[in-house]
Amino acid sequence: MQRRTWLALGLLLSASASLPAHADAKKDVEALMARYQQAFRKKDIAAMRAMTMPDFTMKPLTGRASTRQEVLSGLLAQMNAVQSIASWTLTIERFSVKGSTATAIVRERMSAVFRDGYGNRQTNVTASRLRDTFRRTPDGWKYQKAEELAADRKQDGIGYVGVDKLTPATPGDKAARRAIEARYAEYRNYMRRGELGALLALYTSDFSMDYPNGRTYNRSQLESSMRQTMAGTKSYPSWTMKIGRFSSESGEARVLIIEDMQSIVVDAGGHRHNQRVVDYYVDTWVKTPKGWKLQNTRVVRANVTVDGKAVDVFKGRG
């Protein structure tokens, strides 16, 4: 579910197997690395599956470890977004082999061009340090585990866009931008005050929300979810929603939102928890006789932590 993280970790996984402890292992692992890279570029998910152990896991710098199926599902989505891999370098810091297991500490730098959820070309640059584990099998070396130890990710073109710096900066765009920014302010206020009716008035009757796992929610399901959220949330200590990109034409606007929300929630047992949601999504607004209303939200990625621990944001949604 996390676009840039899946892409970066997936590419890192494919590249981190070089320099084993002796010549034969080195030759075999380097061949595995080359095959994995080639499979990613060819979008051959079956070949990638064959190169990993059934119990393969991938652990990002933050959050829980993902299973092989979860990793491959995420990588498949990234394959369709990647336009090209501009550069890719690896430096092996340490490598050891013990029995049928090999472990590598790898520094990696990768630059890839892809289409973001807004349809624009973006360059994702990742510098990471990984611990990769490999298992020798009758079919040769396979990936056993990947763990991210450090990461620095940058993405061009994503940042707050001021109303006077819109492209194209037409009067219509500016007026639409100001009106929709006001809608987002209303949205936060209604959520804080628990005003469900006023909140739902911001959505069209045919509203839909699309998740990265392919599941779609309609307006009725949104209402149920919002009701539950309002009942379980005590306060919002911090909440920012920044516009990364904005465009409007013929009564329709598309907005890329970068959101960081911290809230105090209460579970079924009455215990309080600190929750943080950091997500990235594209909203489609339409202009109606009653003002701008939200017609669709397409979630590109979403990271949720409760008391500092990552949770599955899509649990029960597909």
mmCIF file of C-alpha atoms in Angstrom:
data_model
loop_
_atom_site.group_PDB
_atom_site.id
_atom_site.type_symbol
_atom_site.label_atom_id
_atom_site.label_comp_id
_atom_site.label_asym_id
_atom_site.label_seq_id
_atom_site.Cartn_x
_atom_site.Cartn_y
_atom_site.Cartn_z
ATOM 1 C CA MET A 1 0.000 0.000 0.000
ATOM 2 C CA GLN A 2 2.822 2.459 0.290
ATOM 3 C CA ARG A 3 3.925 3.551 -3.219
ATOM 4 C CA ARG A 4 7.451 4.950 -2.735
ATOM 5 C CA THR A 5 8.396 2.593 0.097
ATOM 6 C CA TRP A 6 7.325 -0.503 -1.880
ATOM 7 C CA LEU A 7 9.233 0.700 -4.906
ATOM 8 C CA ALA A 8 12.392 1.551 -3.011
ATOM 9 C CA LEU A 9 12.469 -1.596 -0.880
ATOM 10 C CA GLY A 10 11.543 -3.794 -3.834
ATOM 11 C CA LEU A 11 14.406 -2.491 -5.900
ATOM 12 C CA LEU A 12 16.760 -2.691 -2.950
ATOM 13 C CA LEU A 13 15.805 -6.297 -2.387
ATOM 14 C CA SER A 14 16.696 -7.163 -5.943
ATOM 15 C CA ALA A 15 20.082 -5.533 -5.695
ATOM 16 C CA SER A 16 21.481 -6.485 -2.321
ATOM 17 C CA ALA A 17 22.887 -9.964 -2.761
ATOM 18 C CA SER A 18 26.450 -9.395 -4.001
ATOM 19 C CA LEU A 19 29.838 -10.271 -2.515
ATOM 20 C CA PRO A 20 29.309 -13.622 -0.750
ATOM 21 C CA ALA A 21 31.982 -15.231 1.389
ATOM 22 C CA HIS A 22 33.657 -17.313 -1.331
ATOM 23 C CA ALA A 23 33.877 -17.404 -5.120
ATOM 24 C CA ASP A 24 31.158 -19.973 -5.820
ATOM 25 C CA ALA A 25 28.630 -18.286 -3.530
ATOM 26 C CA LYS A 26 29.516 -14.904 -4.993
ATOM 27 C CA LYS A 27 28.909 -16.112 -8.529
ATOM 28 C CA ASP A 28 25.565 -17.697 -7.632
ATOM 29 C CA VAL A 29 24.282 -14.746 -5.608
ATOM 30 C CA GLU A 30 25.324 -12.211 -8.241
ATOM 31 C CA ALA A 31 23.420 -14.271 -10.804
ATOM 32 C CA LEU A 32 20.379 -14.227 -8.515
ATOM 33 C CA MET A 33 20.677 -10.458 -8.210
ATOM 34 C CA ALA A 34 20.806 -10.025 -11.976
ATOM 35 C CA ARG A 35 17.792 -12.292 -12.518
ATOM 36 C CA TYR A 36 15.781 -10.434 -9.892
ATOM 37 C CA GLN A 37 16.552 -7.055 -11.445
ATOM 38 C CA GLN A 38 15.661 -8.368 -14.884
ATOM 39 C CA ALA A 39 12.393 -9.832 -13.590
ATOM 40 C CA PHE A 40 11.423 -6.490 -12.040
ATOM 41 C CA ARG A 41 12.102 -4.629 -15.273
ATOM 42 C CA LYS A 42 10.119 -7.199 -17.258
ATOM 43 C CA LYS A 43 7.277 -7.143 -14.718
ATOM 44 C CA ASP A 44 7.664 -10.889 -14.263
ATOM 45 C CA ILE A 45 6.148 -11.397 -10.822
ATOM 46 C CA ALA A 46 6.230 -15.214 -11.175
ATOM 47 C CA ALA A 47 9.999 -15.157 -11.632
ATOM 48 C CA MET A 48 10.382 -12.885 -8.618
ATOM 49 C CA ARG A 49 8.291 -15.247 -6.523
ATOM 50 C CA ALA A 50 10.504 -18.178 -7.542
ATOM 51 C CA MET A 51 13.573 -16.338 -6.235
ATOM 52 C CA THR A 52 12.211 -15.941 -2.687
ATOM 53 C CA MET A 53 11.635 -18.450 0.083
ATOM 54 C CA PRO A 54 7.989 -19.220 1.011
ATOM 55 C CA ASP A 55 8.567 -17.582 4.412
ATOM 56 C CA PHE A 56 10.331 -14.547 2.966
ATOM 57 C CA THR A 57 9.708 -11.289 4.865
ATOM 58 C CA MET A 58 10.545 -7.654 4.247
ATOM 59 C CA LYS A 59 10.894 -5.221 7.159
ATOM 60 C CA PRO A 60 10.925 -1.470 6.374
ATOM 61 C CA LEU A 61 12.642 1.038 8.625
ATOM 62 C CA THR A 62 9.321 1.686 10.377
ATOM 63 C CA GLY A 63 6.304 -0.587 10.553
ATOM 64 C CA ARG A 64 5.703 -4.298 10.608
ATOM 65 C CA ALA A 65 7.379 -6.947 8.456
ATOM 66 C CA SER A 66 5.451 -7.966 5.322
ATOM 67 C CA THR A 67 4.976 -11.506 4.040
ATOM 68 C CA ARG A 68 6.117 -12.669 0.622
ATOM 69 C CA GLN A 69 2.603 -12.346 -0.796
ATOM 70 C CA GLU A 70 2.206 -8.826 0.570
ATOM 71 C CA VAL A 71 5.589 -7.807 -0.817
ATOM 72 C CA LEU A 72 4.892 -9.236 -4.271
ATOM 73 C CA SER A 73 1.439 -7.653 -4.374
ATOM 74 C CA GLY A 74 2.953 -4.275 -3.566
ATOM 75 C CA LEU A 75 5.749 -4.690 -6.099
ATOM 76 C CA LEU A 76 3.290 -5.601 -8.829
ATOM 77 C CA ALA A 77 1.596 -2.237 -8.373
ATOM 78 C CA GLN A 78 4.971 -0.501 -8.500
ATOM 79 C CA MET A 79 5.931 -2.235 -11.723
ATOM 80 C CA ASN A 80 3.024 -0.550 -13.447
ATOM 81 C CA ALA A 81 4.096 2.866 -12.135
ATOM 82 C CA VAL A 82 7.832 2.751 -12.879
ATOM 83 C CA GLN A 83 8.872 4.514 -16.068
ATOM 84 C CA SER A 84 12.618 3.962 -15.825
ATOM 85 C CA ILE A 85 15.485 3.355 -13.414
ATOM 86 C CA ALA A 86 17.855 6.273 -13.908
ATOM 87 C CA SER A 87 20.721 5.039 -11.711
ATOM 88 C CA TRP A 88 21.439 2.237 -9.276
ATOM 89 C CA THR A 89 24.611 1.715 -7.231
ATOM 90 C CA LEU A 90 25.497 -0.764 -4.463
ATOM 91 C CA THR A 91 28.281 -0.949 -1.890
ATOM 92 C CA ILE A 92 28.716 -4.078 0.237
ATOM 93 C CA GLU A 93 29.962 -3.247 3.741
ATOM 94 C CA ARG A 94 30.033 -6.766 5.193
ATOM 95 C CA PHE A 95 29.215 -10.258 4.001
ATOM 96 C CA SER A 96 29.243 -13.600 5.805
ATOM 97 C CA VAL A 97 28.213 -17.182 5.127
ATOM 98 C CA LYS A 98 27.352 -19.736 7.786
ATOM 99 C CA GLY A 99 26.176 -23.105 6.545
ATOM 100 C CA SER A 100 23.342 -22.564 4.093
ATOM 101 C CA THR A 101 22.712 -18.946 5.184
ATOM 102 C CA ALA A 102 24.385 -15.787 3.880
ATOM 103 C CA THR A 103 24.004 -12.294 5.334
ATOM 104 C CA ALA A 104 24.918 -9.018 3.638
ATOM 105 C CA ILE A 105 25.012 -5.438 4.892
ATOM 106 C CA VAL A 106 24.470 -3.281 1.821
ATOM 107 C CA ARG A 107 24.485 0.437 1.060
ATOM 108 C CA GLU A 108 22.294 1.270 -1.917
ATOM 109 C CA ARG A 109 21.433 4.368 -3.909
ATOM 110 C CA MET A 110 18.680 4.258 -6.513
ATOM 111 C CA SER A 111 16.931 6.840 -8.654
ATOM 112 C CA ALA A 112 13.732 5.818 -10.449
ATOM 113 C CA VAL A 113 11.194 7.730 -12.516
ATOM 114 C CA PHE A 114 7.532 6.792 -12.111
ATOM 115 C CA ARG A 115 3.988 8.084 -12.499
ATOM 116 C CA ASP A 116 2.542 9.225 -9.188
ATOM 117 C CA GLY A 117 -1.102 8.917 -8.164
ATOM 118 C CA TYR A 118 -1.791 12.297 -9.749
ATOM 119 C CA GLY A 119 -0.518 11.113 -13.147
ATOM 120 C CA ASN A 120 2.682 13.166 -13.101
ATOM 121 C CA ARG A 121 6.227 11.923 -13.656
ATOM 122 C CA GLN A 122 8.218 11.926 -10.424
ATOM 123 C CA THR A 123 11.801 11.027 -9.591
ATOM 124 C CA ASN A 124 12.240 8.977 -6.433
ATOM 125 C CA VAL A 125 15.766 8.907 -4.975
ATOM 126 C CA THR A 126 16.557 6.481 -2.167
ATOM 127 C CA ALA A 127 19.769 5.993 -0.211
ATOM 128 C CA SER A 128 19.474 3.018 2.139
ATOM 129 C CA ARG A 129 21.393 0.597 4.282
ATOM 130 C CA LEU A 130 20.062 -2.975 4.407
ATOM 131 C CA ARG A 131 20.610 -6.315 6.059
ATOM 132 C CA ASP A 132 19.698 -9.053 3.544
ATOM 133 C CA THR A 133 19.590 -12.754 4.339
ATOM 134 C CA PHE A 134 19.826 -15.526 1.707
ATOM 135 C CA ARG A 135 19.196 -19.247 1.919
ATOM 136 C CA ARG A 136 20.943 -21.921 -0.138
ATOM 137 C CA THR A 137 18.399 -24.457 -1.489
ATOM 138 C CA PRO A 138 18.558 -27.379 -3.939
ATOM 139 C CA ASP A 139 17.460 -24.817 -6.554
ATOM 140 C CA GLY A 140 20.207 -22.375 -5.648
ATOM 141 C CA TRP A 141 20.312 -19.242 -3.492
ATOM 142 C CA LYS A 142 17.028 -17.516 -2.642
ATOM 143 C CA TYR A 143 16.029 -14.418 -0.727
ATOM 144 C CA GLN A 144 15.083 -15.238 2.874
ATOM 145 C CA LYS A 145 14.680 -11.828 4.482
ATOM 146 C CA ALA A 146 15.255 -8.118 3.827
ATOM 147 C CA GLU A 147 15.521 -5.578 6.627
ATOM 148 C CA GLU A 148 15.985 -1.843 6.152
ATOM 149 C CA LEU A 149 18.447 -0.376 8.655
ATOM 150 C CA ALA A 150 18.485 3.233 7.453
ATOM 151 C CA ALA A 151 16.843 5.200 4.659
ATOM 152 C CA ASP A 152 16.777 8.656 3.144
ATOM 153 C CA ARG A 153 14.097 9.167 0.500
ATOM 154 C CA LYS A 154 13.441 12.223 -1.610
ATOM 155 C CA GLN A 155 10.800 12.859 -4.230
ATOM 156 C CA ASP A 156 10.846 15.798 -6.579
ATOM 157 C CA GLY A 157 7.827 17.948 -7.300
ATOM 158 C CA ILE A 158 6.032 17.191 -4.032
ATOM 159 C CA GLY A 159 5.614 20.055 -1.614
ATOM 160 C CA TYR A 160 3.200 22.772 -0.592
ATOM 161 C CA VAL A 161 1.994 24.828 -3.546
ATOM 162 C CA GLY A 162 0.933 28.375 -2.708
ATOM 163 C CA VAL A 163 -2.204 29.769 -4.325
ATOM 164 C CA ASP A 164 -0.134 32.389 -6.175
ATOM 165 C CA LYS A 165 2.189 29.766 -7.672
ATOM 166 C CA LEU A 166 -0.312 27.509 -9.378
ATOM 167 C CA THR A 167 0.516 26.093 -12.815
ATOM 168 C CA PRO A 168 -1.345 27.205 -14.801
ATOM 169 C CA ALA A 169 -2.070 30.140 -12.499
ATOM 170 C CA THR A 170 -5.369 31.205 -14.026
ATOM 171 C CA PRO A 171 -7.982 33.253 -12.117
ATOM 172 C CA GLY A 172 -10.312 30.254 -12.272
ATOM 173 C CA ASP A 173 -7.722 27.984 -10.708
ATOM 174 C CA LYS A 174 -7.052 30.444 -7.917
ATOM 175 C CA ALA A 175 -10.738 30.880 -7.113
ATOM 176 C CA ALA A 176 -11.278 27.111 -7.128
ATOM 177 C CA ARG A 177 -8.180 26.578 -5.001
ATOM 178 C CA ARG A 178 -9.323 29.042 -2.351
ATOM 179 C CA ALA A 179 -12.838 27.548 -2.270
ATOM 180 C CA ILE A 180 -11.552 23.995 -1.927
ATOM 181 C CA GLU A 181 -9.014 24.950 0.737
ATOM 182 C CA ALA A 182 -11.989 26.340 2.668
ATOM 183 C CA ARG A 183 -13.732 22.974 2.239
ATOM 184 C CA TYR A 184 -10.752 21.161 3.754
ATOM 185 C CA ALA A 185 -10.852 23.557 6.716
ATOM 186 C CA GLU A 186 -14.567 22.819 7.138
ATOM 187 C CA TYR A 187 -13.839 19.098 6.965
ATOM 188 C CA ARG A 188 -11.351 19.275 9.833
ATOM 189 C CA ASN A 189 -13.679 21.420 11.931
ATOM 190 C CA TYR A 190 -16.648 19.080 11.427
ATOM 191 C CA MET A 191 -14.511 16.061 12.350
ATOM 192 C CA ARG A 192 -13.250 17.763 15.512
ATOM 193 C CA ARG A 193 -16.781 18.736 16.556
ATOM 194 C CA GLY A 194 -18.329 15.393 15.581
ATOM 195 C CA GLU A 195 -20.828 17.008 13.186
ATOM 196 C CA LEU A 196 -21.531 14.052 10.923
ATOM 197 C CA GLY A 197 -24.406 15.616 8.967
ATOM 198 C CA ALA A 198 -22.426 18.734 8.072
ATOM 199 C CA LEU A 199 -19.446 16.582 7.162
ATOM 200 C CA LEU A 200 -21.420 14.363 4.792
ATOM 201 C CA ALA A 201 -22.798 17.449 3.032
ATOM 202 C CA LEU A 202 -19.283 17.978 1.651
ATOM 203 C CA TYR A 203 -19.568 14.764 -0.414
ATOM 204 C CA THR A 204 -21.539 14.000 -3.568
ATOM 205 C CA SER A 205 -24.210 11.283 -3.443
ATOM 206 C CA ASP A 206 -22.069 9.079 -5.713
ATOM 207 C CA PHE A 207 -18.858 9.557 -3.714
ATOM 208 C CA SER A 208 -16.361 6.678 -3.797
ATOM 209 C CA MET A 209 -13.017 5.991 -2.121
ATOM 210 C CA ASP A 210 -10.455 3.746 -3.816
ATOM 211 C CA TYR A 211 -7.756 1.924 -1.858
ATOM 212 C CA PRO A 212 -4.425 0.555 -3.180
ATOM 213 C CA ASN A 213 -5.587 -3.031 -2.557
ATOM 214 C CA GLY A 214 -8.383 -2.595 -5.123
ATOM 215 C CA ARG A 215 -11.251 -2.164 -2.642
ATOM 216 C CA THR A 216 -13.730 0.699 -3.173
ATOM 217 C CA TYR A 217 -15.972 2.288 -0.525
ATOM 218 C CA ASN A 218 -19.229 4.055 -1.389
ATOM 219 C CA ARG A 219 -20.878 6.963 0.419
ATOM 220 C CA SER A 220 -22.905 4.727 2.721
ATOM 221 C CA GLN A 221 -19.775 2.882 3.827
ATOM 222 C CA LEU A 222 -18.026 6.230 4.296
ATOM 223 C CA GLU A 223 -20.829 7.362 6.613
ATOM 224 C CA SER A 224 -20.496 4.226 8.723
ATOM 225 C CA SER A 225 -16.726 4.650 8.933
ATOM 226 C CA MET A 226 -16.983 8.326 9.835
ATOM 227 C CA ARG A 227 -19.539 7.614 12.547
ATOM 228 C CA GLN A 228 -17.235 5.036 14.094
ATOM 229 C CA THR A 229 -14.232 7.353 13.860
ATOM 230 C CA MET A 230 -16.063 10.219 15.546
ATOM 231 C CA ALA A 231 -17.252 7.963 18.352
ATOM 232 C CA GLY A 232 -13.763 6.660 19.065
ATOM 233 C CA THR A 233 -11.738 9.879 18.735
ATOM 234 C CA LYS A 234 -11.264 12.178 21.727
ATOM 235 C CA SER A 235 -9.089 14.908 20.219
ATOM 236 C CA TYR A 236 -6.747 15.905 17.384
ATOM 237 C CA PRO A 237 -3.540 17.374 18.877
ATOM 238 C CA SER A 238 -2.087 17.988 15.409
ATOM 239 C CA TRP A 239 -3.514 17.885 11.885
ATOM 240 C CA THR A 240 -2.053 19.284 8.676
ATOM 241 C CA MET A 241 -3.296 18.862 5.108
ATOM 242 C CA LYS A 242 -1.009 20.320 2.447
ATOM 243 C CA ILE A 243 -1.680 20.524 -1.274
ATOM 244 C CA GLY A 244 1.081 18.986 -3.363
ATOM 245 C CA ARG A 245 -0.593 19.631 -6.725
ATOM 246 C CA PHE A 246 -3.770 21.326 -7.867
ATOM 247 C CA SER A 247 -5.582 21.660 -11.195
ATOM 248 C CA SER A 248 -9.109 22.622 -12.173
ATOM 249 C CA GLU A 249 -11.020 22.702 -15.440
ATOM 250 C CA SER A 250 -14.686 22.808 -16.446
ATOM 251 C CA GLY A 251 -16.070 22.542 -12.946
ATOM 252 C CA GLU A 252 -13.767 19.713 -11.817
ATOM 253 C CA ALA A 253 -10.628 19.908 -9.684
ATOM 254 C CA ARG A 254 -7.967 17.350 -8.814
ATOM 255 C CA VAL A 255 -5.975 17.824 -5.653
ATOM 256 C CA LEU A 256 -2.999 15.854 -4.391
ATOM 257 C CA ILE A 257 -3.061 15.955 -0.579
ATOM 258 C CA ILE A 258 -0.215 15.249 1.840
ATOM 259 C CA GLU A 259 -1.781 14.715 5.279
ATOM 260 C CA ASP A 260 -0.312 14.240 8.760
ATOM 261 C CA MET A 261 -2.909 13.705 11.495
ATOM 262 C CA GLN A 262 -2.327 12.894 15.161
ATOM 263 C CA SER A 263 -5.287 11.932 17.314
ATOM 264 C CA ILE A 264 -6.180 10.490 20.716
ATOM 265 C CA VAL A 265 -8.453 7.468 20.275
ATOM 266 C CA VAL A 266 -10.219 5.120 22.686
ATOM 267 C CA ASP A 267 -10.511 1.384 22.063
ATOM 268 C CA ALA A 268 -13.459 -0.912 22.914
ATOM 269 C CA GLY A 269 -12.052 -1.405 26.413
ATOM 270 C CA GLY A 270 -11.932 2.315 27.121
ATOM 271 C CA HIS A 271 -8.134 2.598 26.859
ATOM 272 C CA ARG A 272 -6.650 5.734 25.316
ATOM 273 C CA HIS A 273 -4.064 5.534 22.522
ATOM 274 C CA ASN A 274 -1.991 7.930 20.442
ATOM 275 C CA GLN A 275 -2.710 7.437 16.758
ATOM 276 C CA ARG A 276 -0.881 8.988 13.821
ATOM 277 C CA VAL A 277 -1.925 8.832 10.174
ATOM 278 C CA VAL A 278 0.422 9.978 7.421
ATOM 279 C CA ASP A 279 -1.131 9.575 3.996
ATOM 280 C CA TYR A 280 -0.955 10.705 0.418
ATOM 281 C CA TYR A 281 -4.042 10.741 -1.795
ATOM 282 C CA VAL A 282 -5.726 12.366 -4.785
ATOM 283 C CA ASP A 283 -9.136 14.036 -4.371
ATOM 284 C CA THR A 284 -11.522 14.830 -7.218
ATOM 285 C CA TRP A 285 -13.911 17.722 -6.536
ATOM 286 C CA VAL A 286 -16.872 18.814 -8.646
ATOM 287 C CA LYS A 287 -18.596 22.186 -8.650
ATOM 288 C CA THR A 288 -22.325 21.976 -7.846
ATOM 289 C CA PRO A 289 -25.077 24.566 -7.245
ATOM 290 C CA LYS A 290 -24.260 24.157 -3.545
ATOM 291 C CA GLY A 291 -20.536 24.683 -4.001
ATOM 292 C CA TRP A 292 -17.591 22.326 -4.411
ATOM 293 C CA LYS A 293 -18.193 18.749 -3.284
ATOM 294 C CA LEU A 294 -15.871 15.778 -3.021
ATOM 295 C CA GLN A 295 -16.663 13.036 -5.555
ATOM 296 C CA ASN A 296 -13.725 10.645 -5.251
ATOM 297 C CA THR A 297 -10.696 9.981 -3.092
ATOM 298 C CA ARG A 298 -7.938 7.708 -4.364
ATOM 299 C CA VAL A 299 -5.537 6.680 -1.612
ATOM 300 C CA VAL A 300 -1.990 6.326 -2.895
ATOM 301 C CA ARG A 301 -0.371 5.366 0.394
ATOM 302 C CA ALA A 302 -1.220 5.435 4.094
ATOM 303 C CA ASN A 303 0.900 4.790 7.169
ATOM 304 C CA VAL A 304 -0.884 4.364 10.504
ATOM 305 C CA THR A 305 0.728 3.904 13.903
ATOM 306 C CA VAL A 306 -0.936 3.397 17.282
ATOM 307 C CA ASP A 307 1.273 4.150 20.282
ATOM 308 C CA GLY A 308 4.233 4.114 17.922
ATOM 309 C CA LYS A 309 3.476 0.677 16.458
ATOM 310 C CA ALA A 310 2.445 0.243 12.820
ATOM 311 C CA VAL A 311 -0.978 -1.240 12.126
ATOM 312 C CA ASP A 312 -2.551 -2.633 8.956
ATOM 313 C CA VAL A 313 -4.588 0.304 7.677
ATOM 314 C CA PHE A 314 -6.423 -1.886 5.164
ATOM 315 C CA LYS A 315 -7.403 -4.649 7.585
ATOM 316 C CA GLY A 316 -10.991 -5.593 6.839
ATOM 317 C CA ARG A 317 -10.986 -3.579 3.606
ATOM 318 C CA GLY A 318 -10.223 -6.218 1.068
#
